Structure formats: C-alpha cells, structure tokens
Amino acid sequence: DLRKNLAVVKEQMAQLPDGSVIMMEMKSAWGEFYYHSNLGRYSDSADVDAISDLIVELKNRGHYLIAKVPAFQDYYFFADQGGRTGFGLRRKSGVGLWVDGQRCYRLNPASDGTKTFLIQIATELRTAGFNEVVFSQFQYPTDPDAVVPADPVGVLAETAAMLVGTCATDSFAVSFLCETALLPLPQGRSRLYLNNVAAADVNT
C-alpha cells in the first residue's frame, strides 16, 4: 500500500487516534528500501520522499512507529555488491549461493558482514524516527540444500543478542519475528513476534 495506495494510507492513518502503534514494512524481500537509505537501492514504485514526509507527520502526532524489514532475505544486496559469497548461504549440492522460492538470496546470519548490514539498517531507522525495528524471517531456511550450522537457533540467538546490545536504547527496541523456531529473547529492549499462532495455543 505504501507503494501503490499512499494517498489511501494517509487517509486511513489520519483517522487513527494520536499515539497509536503503527507497523510499516520499510524494505522489500528483494532488498528495495521504502525510505531514504544509504545502504541500497530504492523501490522504483515507491515515492520515497512522500513516505519520508509521512513518517515525520506520524512521529509528530506521537505515534509509536515500528519498521518491519526482512532480516536475511535480499536479492539486490548481492547483485549490487558483486555476489559477495561470504555474506550468503551456500548450497550443499554444489557451488554457488542458495536462493529461496522467490529467487532471493539469503544473508548468512553468522557472517560479520551480515551483522554490520543489519546494524546499519537499525541505525538508519532509529535516526528516521522509528521507535522499533522488527527483523522478520529471523531464521535459517528449512530447505535441506541450504548449508546451516549444527545449532541454528544458537547462532540466531547470538546474532539477536548482538543486535539488541548494539542498537537498542531506552527509546528504541530491536525485535524479531520468527516463523519456525522460538528464539530466546535477548536481554535489553526487545520483543519476539510470532506468526500463525492459533487462538487455542495462545496461552502455551
């Protein structure tokens, strides 16, 4: 909607009470940013200037703003940086990087380069006025052709703790959305978001 129906989005957000909580997707699965970023390319179909103005307007109304970005899924990062294989997940079956069903590469959660990239994203979003960043798809793929460590949850927990320790402040949270595995919640200002939880399983 930020890309195709921005006017409608602005109308709907104008109806919200001041101080509402709003989550906005700020980066596509392919790696296109929907805000002014120095880390990669913008989406051709997004009016980045208008979106940036909207963020300022929402912040001025006292809204709690959450930016949702894919943690490791990114095509253009590799295309623009010459396919730096040290940042990507390898394939078990042969030479090259593993790609998902959307033909997107995945950053390696254990790579120092990946961690630096995520720190830069969180820092930009905090500077842009967001109160929280949610790194979605914070997990390794389940495809058996993807090379994953023996303890994937342990590696993810270490990366999450580093991101919270480096980027979280008293006024900025660094959070994670997991699809398949429960991640230990890091110490610091952080949340764990879960998808696809049935109502009957909420207490568990």
mmCIF file of C-alpha atoms in Angstrom:
data_model
loop_
_atom_site.group_PDB
_atom_site.id
_atom_site.type_symbol
_atom_site.label_atom_id
_atom_site.label_comp_id
_atom_site.label_asym_id
_atom_site.label_seq_id
_atom_site.Cartn_x
_atom_site.Cartn_y
_atom_site.Cartn_z
ATOM 1 C CA ASP A 1 0.000 0.000 0.000
ATOM 2 C CA LEU A 2 2.911 2.387 0.633
ATOM 3 C CA ARG A 3 3.937 1.813 -2.968
ATOM 4 C CA LYS A 4 0.553 1.728 -4.711
ATOM 5 C CA ASN A 5 -2.016 3.442 -2.498
ATOM 6 C CA LEU A 6 -0.113 6.030 -0.482
ATOM 7 C CA ALA A 7 -2.962 8.549 -0.589
ATOM 8 C CA VAL A 8 -5.352 5.954 0.852
ATOM 9 C CA VAL A 9 -2.819 5.031 3.529
ATOM 10 C CA LYS A 10 -2.504 8.674 4.578
ATOM 11 C CA GLU A 11 -6.294 8.987 4.760
ATOM 12 C CA GLN A 12 -6.612 5.907 6.930
ATOM 13 C CA MET A 13 -3.768 6.915 9.242
ATOM 14 C CA ALA A 14 -5.352 10.340 9.686
ATOM 15 C CA GLN A 15 -8.299 8.547 11.326
ATOM 16 C CA LEU A 16 -6.117 6.935 13.994
ATOM 17 C CA PRO A 17 -6.001 8.421 17.482
ATOM 18 C CA ASP A 18 -2.760 10.196 18.306
ATOM 19 C CA GLY A 19 -0.315 7.838 19.987
ATOM 20 C CA SER A 20 -1.415 4.723 18.092
ATOM 21 C CA VAL A 21 1.022 1.908 17.339
ATOM 22 C CA ILE A 22 1.773 1.551 13.619
ATOM 23 C CA MET A 23 3.907 -1.112 11.940
ATOM 24 C CA MET A 24 5.144 -0.340 8.421
ATOM 25 C CA GLU A 25 7.163 -2.515 6.039
ATOM 26 C CA MET A 26 10.221 -0.448 5.109
ATOM 27 C CA LYS A 27 12.139 -2.870 2.877
ATOM 28 C CA SER A 28 11.034 -5.408 0.301
ATOM 29 C CA ALA A 29 12.090 -9.050 0.217
ATOM 30 C CA TRP A 30 14.216 -8.188 -2.809
ATOM 31 C CA GLY A 31 16.096 -5.559 -0.841
ATOM 32 C CA GLU A 32 14.464 -2.336 -2.057
ATOM 33 C CA PHE A 33 14.160 0.362 0.599
ATOM 34 C CA TYR A 34 10.973 2.414 1.035
ATOM 35 C CA TYR A 35 12.747 5.233 2.872
ATOM 36 C CA HIS A 36 15.834 7.388 2.294
ATOM 37 C CA SER A 37 18.645 4.899 2.813
ATOM 38 C CA ASN A 38 22.344 4.944 2.049
ATOM 39 C CA LEU A 39 22.515 1.145 2.106
ATOM 40 C CA GLY A 40 20.950 0.116 -1.183
ATOM 41 C CA ARG A 41 18.507 0.954 -3.940
ATOM 42 C CA TYR A 42 15.040 2.440 -3.553
ATOM 43 C CA SER A 43 11.906 0.809 -4.876
ATOM 44 C CA ASP A 44 11.051 2.264 -8.297
ATOM 45 C CA SER A 45 7.360 2.065 -7.417
ATOM 46 C CA ALA A 46 7.638 3.917 -4.106
ATOM 47 C CA ASP A 47 7.565 7.681 -3.589
ATOM 48 C CA VAL A 48 10.365 7.749 -1.041
ATOM 49 C CA ASP A 49 10.050 11.491 -0.441
ATOM 50 C CA ALA A 50 6.329 11.216 0.318
ATOM 51 C CA ILE A 51 6.868 8.210 2.582
ATOM 52 C CA SER A 52 9.593 10.071 4.470
ATOM 53 C CA ASP A 53 7.216 13.027 4.939
ATOM 54 C CA LEU A 54 4.552 10.622 6.216
ATOM 55 C CA ILE A 55 6.962 9.189 8.800
ATOM 56 C CA VAL A 56 7.697 12.689 10.104
ATOM 57 C CA GLU A 57 3.978 13.513 10.247
ATOM 58 C CA LEU A 58 3.158 10.317 12.153
ATOM 59 C CA LYS A 59 6.029 10.898 14.558
ATOM 60 C CA ASN A 60 4.803 14.445 15.232
ATOM 61 C CA ARG A 61 1.404 13.002 16.178
ATOM 62 C CA GLY A 62 3.026 10.876 18.851
ATOM 63 C CA HIS A 63 2.519 7.522 17.147
ATOM 64 C CA TYR A 64 4.715 4.588 18.169
ATOM 65 C CA LEU A 65 6.320 3.602 14.844
ATOM 66 C CA ILE A 66 7.585 0.100 14.126
ATOM 67 C CA ALA A 67 9.625 -0.623 10.978
ATOM 68 C CA LYS A 68 9.422 -4.194 9.684
ATOM 69 C CA VAL A 69 12.265 -5.385 7.433
ATOM 70 C CA PRO A 70 13.334 -8.838 6.233
ATOM 71 C CA ALA A 71 16.371 -9.853 8.249
ATOM 72 C CA PHE A 72 18.226 -12.020 5.758
ATOM 73 C CA GLN A 73 16.242 -12.127 2.508
ATOM 74 C CA ASP A 74 17.817 -9.770 -0.030
ATOM 75 C CA TYR A 75 18.474 -10.073 -3.768
ATOM 76 C CA TYR A 76 19.926 -6.689 -4.663
ATOM 77 C CA PHE A 77 22.485 -6.729 -1.847
ATOM 78 C CA PHE A 78 24.324 -9.478 -3.702
ATOM 79 C CA ALA A 79 23.593 -8.141 -7.189
ATOM 80 C CA ASP A 80 24.943 -4.686 -6.323
ATOM 81 C CA GLN A 81 27.974 -5.916 -4.410
ATOM 82 C CA GLY A 82 29.220 -8.476 -6.895
ATOM 83 C CA GLY A 83 27.770 -11.549 -5.211
ATOM 84 C CA ARG A 84 29.910 -11.457 -2.085
ATOM 85 C CA THR A 85 29.597 -15.133 -1.239
ATOM 86 C CA GLY A 86 30.962 -14.737 2.273
ATOM 87 C CA PHE A 87 27.722 -12.966 3.205
ATOM 88 C CA GLY A 88 25.400 -15.598 1.709
ATOM 89 C CA LEU A 89 24.199 -19.107 2.482
ATOM 90 C CA ARG A 90 25.929 -21.809 0.493
ATOM 91 C CA ARG A 91 24.274 -24.726 -1.300
ATOM 92 C CA LYS A 92 25.050 -28.257 -0.183
ATOM 93 C CA SER A 93 24.559 -29.676 -3.651
ATOM 94 C CA GLY A 94 27.098 -27.552 -5.468
ATOM 95 C CA VAL A 95 28.932 -24.307 -6.000
ATOM 96 C CA GLY A 96 27.059 -21.071 -5.507
ATOM 97 C CA LEU A 97 24.623 -19.429 -3.139
ATOM 98 C CA TRP A 98 21.302 -20.842 -2.034
ATOM 99 C CA VAL A 99 18.172 -18.989 -3.246
ATOM 100 C CA ASP A 100 14.634 -19.262 -1.914
ATOM 101 C CA GLY A 101 11.328 -19.761 -3.721
ATOM 102 C CA GLN A 102 11.225 -16.064 -4.651
ATOM 103 C CA ARG A 103 14.674 -16.374 -6.249
ATOM 104 C CA CYS A 104 16.134 -14.215 -3.496
ATOM 105 C CA TYR A 105 19.481 -14.782 -1.850
ATOM 106 C CA ARG A 106 19.735 -15.110 1.919
ATOM 107 C CA LEU A 107 22.316 -13.388 4.072
ATOM 108 C CA ASN A 108 24.262 -15.679 6.377
ATOM 109 C CA PRO A 109 23.184 -14.858 9.982
ATOM 110 C CA ALA A 110 26.626 -15.870 11.279
ATOM 111 C CA SER A 111 28.540 -13.524 8.957
ATOM 112 C CA ASP A 112 30.111 -10.383 10.410
ATOM 113 C CA GLY A 113 29.154 -8.605 7.186
ATOM 114 C CA THR A 114 25.506 -9.545 7.693
ATOM 115 C CA LYS A 115 25.563 -8.280 11.276
ATOM 116 C CA THR A 116 27.107 -4.982 10.191
ATOM 117 C CA PHE A 117 24.451 -4.546 7.485
ATOM 118 C CA LEU A 118 21.612 -5.134 9.972
ATOM 119 C CA ILE A 119 23.177 -2.726 12.458
ATOM 120 C CA GLN A 120 23.309 -0.074 9.717
ATOM 121 C CA ILE A 121 19.639 -0.645 8.870
ATOM 122 C CA ALA A 122 18.564 -0.387 12.508
ATOM 123 C CA THR A 123 20.615 2.784 12.958
ATOM 124 C CA GLU A 124 19.062 4.421 9.887
ATOM 125 C CA LEU A 125 15.528 3.571 11.016
ATOM 126 C CA ARG A 126 16.174 4.880 14.519
ATOM 127 C CA THR A 127 17.515 8.131 13.021
ATOM 128 C CA ALA A 128 14.466 8.339 10.725
ATOM 129 C CA GLY A 129 12.209 8.478 13.790
ATOM 130 C CA PHE A 130 11.086 4.895 14.338
ATOM 131 C CA ASN A 131 10.658 3.562 17.874
ATOM 132 C CA GLU A 132 11.321 -0.060 16.965
ATOM 133 C CA VAL A 133 12.618 -2.292 14.202
ATOM 134 C CA VAL A 134 11.324 -5.811 13.675
ATOM 135 C CA PHE A 135 13.632 -8.136 11.747
ATOM 136 C CA SER A 136 11.223 -10.582 10.122
ATOM 137 C CA GLN A 137 12.073 -14.081 8.864
ATOM 138 C CA PHE A 138 14.740 -14.243 11.535
ATOM 139 C CA GLN A 139 15.603 -17.878 10.874
ATOM 140 C CA TYR A 140 17.540 -20.273 8.705
ATOM 141 C CA PRO A 141 15.726 -21.905 5.766
ATOM 142 C CA THR A 142 14.421 -25.432 6.222
ATOM 143 C CA ASP A 143 15.447 -26.486 2.693
ATOM 144 C CA PRO A 144 17.907 -29.407 3.031
ATOM 145 C CA ASP A 145 20.037 -27.939 0.214
ATOM 146 C CA ALA A 146 20.895 -24.871 2.345
ATOM 147 C CA VAL A 147 24.048 -25.100 4.456
ATOM 148 C CA VAL A 148 23.085 -24.333 8.059
ATOM 149 C CA PRO A 149 25.082 -24.680 11.286
ATOM 150 C CA ALA A 150 24.626 -27.607 13.667
ATOM 151 C CA ASP A 151 22.900 -25.292 16.173
ATOM 152 C CA PRO A 152 20.972 -22.758 14.055
ATOM 153 C CA VAL A 153 18.898 -21.406 16.946
ATOM 154 C CA GLY A 154 22.089 -20.837 18.961
ATOM 155 C CA VAL A 155 23.649 -18.835 16.116
ATOM 156 C CA LEU A 156 20.478 -16.790 15.684
ATOM 157 C CA ALA A 157 20.321 -16.137 19.428
ATOM 158 C CA GLU A 158 23.907 -14.883 19.399
ATOM 159 C CA THR A 159 23.220 -12.591 16.435
ATOM 160 C CA ALA A 160 19.999 -11.296 18.036
ATOM 161 C CA ALA A 161 21.778 -10.550 21.316
ATOM 162 C CA MET A 162 24.499 -8.650 19.469
ATOM 163 C CA LEU A 163 21.933 -6.561 17.553
ATOM 164 C CA VAL A 164 19.989 -5.689 20.704
ATOM 165 C CA GLY A 165 23.164 -4.922 22.637
ATOM 166 C CA THR A 166 24.481 -2.680 19.868
ATOM 167 C CA CYS A 167 21.340 -0.916 18.609
ATOM 168 C CA ALA A 168 18.660 -0.910 21.320
ATOM 169 C CA THR A 169 18.313 2.137 23.561
ATOM 170 C CA ASP A 170 15.859 3.334 26.201
ATOM 171 C CA SER A 171 13.703 4.707 23.372
ATOM 172 C CA PHE A 172 14.388 2.196 20.574
ATOM 173 C CA ALA A 173 13.607 -1.525 20.549
ATOM 174 C CA VAL A 174 15.173 -4.205 18.348
ATOM 175 C CA SER A 175 12.763 -7.091 17.863
ATOM 176 C CA PHE A 176 12.432 -10.304 15.883
ATOM 177 C CA LEU A 177 9.731 -12.230 14.047
ATOM 178 C CA CYS A 178 10.268 -15.976 13.815
ATOM 179 C CA GLU A 179 8.314 -18.464 11.741
ATOM 180 C CA THR A 180 9.632 -21.856 12.750
ATOM 181 C CA ALA A 181 11.716 -21.719 15.925
ATOM 182 C CA LEU A 182 11.327 -19.990 19.262
ATOM 183 C CA LEU A 183 14.244 -17.634 19.697
ATOM 184 C CA PRO A 184 15.475 -16.880 23.235
ATOM 185 C CA LEU A 185 14.555 -13.266 23.891
ATOM 186 C CA PRO A 186 17.750 -11.193 24.234
ATOM 187 C CA GLN A 187 18.421 -9.059 27.281
ATOM 188 C CA GLY A 188 17.557 -5.440 26.588
ATOM 189 C CA ARG A 189 14.766 -3.548 24.871
ATOM 190 C CA SER A 190 13.390 -6.252 22.577
ATOM 191 C CA ARG A 191 10.290 -8.243 21.657
ATOM 192 C CA LEU A 192 9.645 -11.576 19.994
ATOM 193 C CA TYR A 193 6.829 -11.635 17.427
ATOM 194 C CA LEU A 194 5.190 -14.893 16.328
ATOM 195 C CA ASN A 195 3.077 -15.668 13.257
ATOM 196 C CA ASN A 196 0.349 -18.224 12.727
ATOM 197 C CA VAL A 197 -0.475 -18.903 16.384
ATOM 198 C CA ALA A 198 -3.933 -20.461 16.765
ATOM 199 C CA ALA A 199 -6.181 -18.891 19.370
ATOM 200 C CA ALA A 200 -6.293 -22.161 21.301
ATOM 201 C CA ASP A 201 -2.486 -22.117 21.597
ATOM 202 C CA VAL A 202 -2.067 -18.540 22.819
ATOM 203 C CA ASN A 203 -1.508 -19.484 26.474
ATOM 204 C CA THR A 204 1.107 -22.074 25.545
#
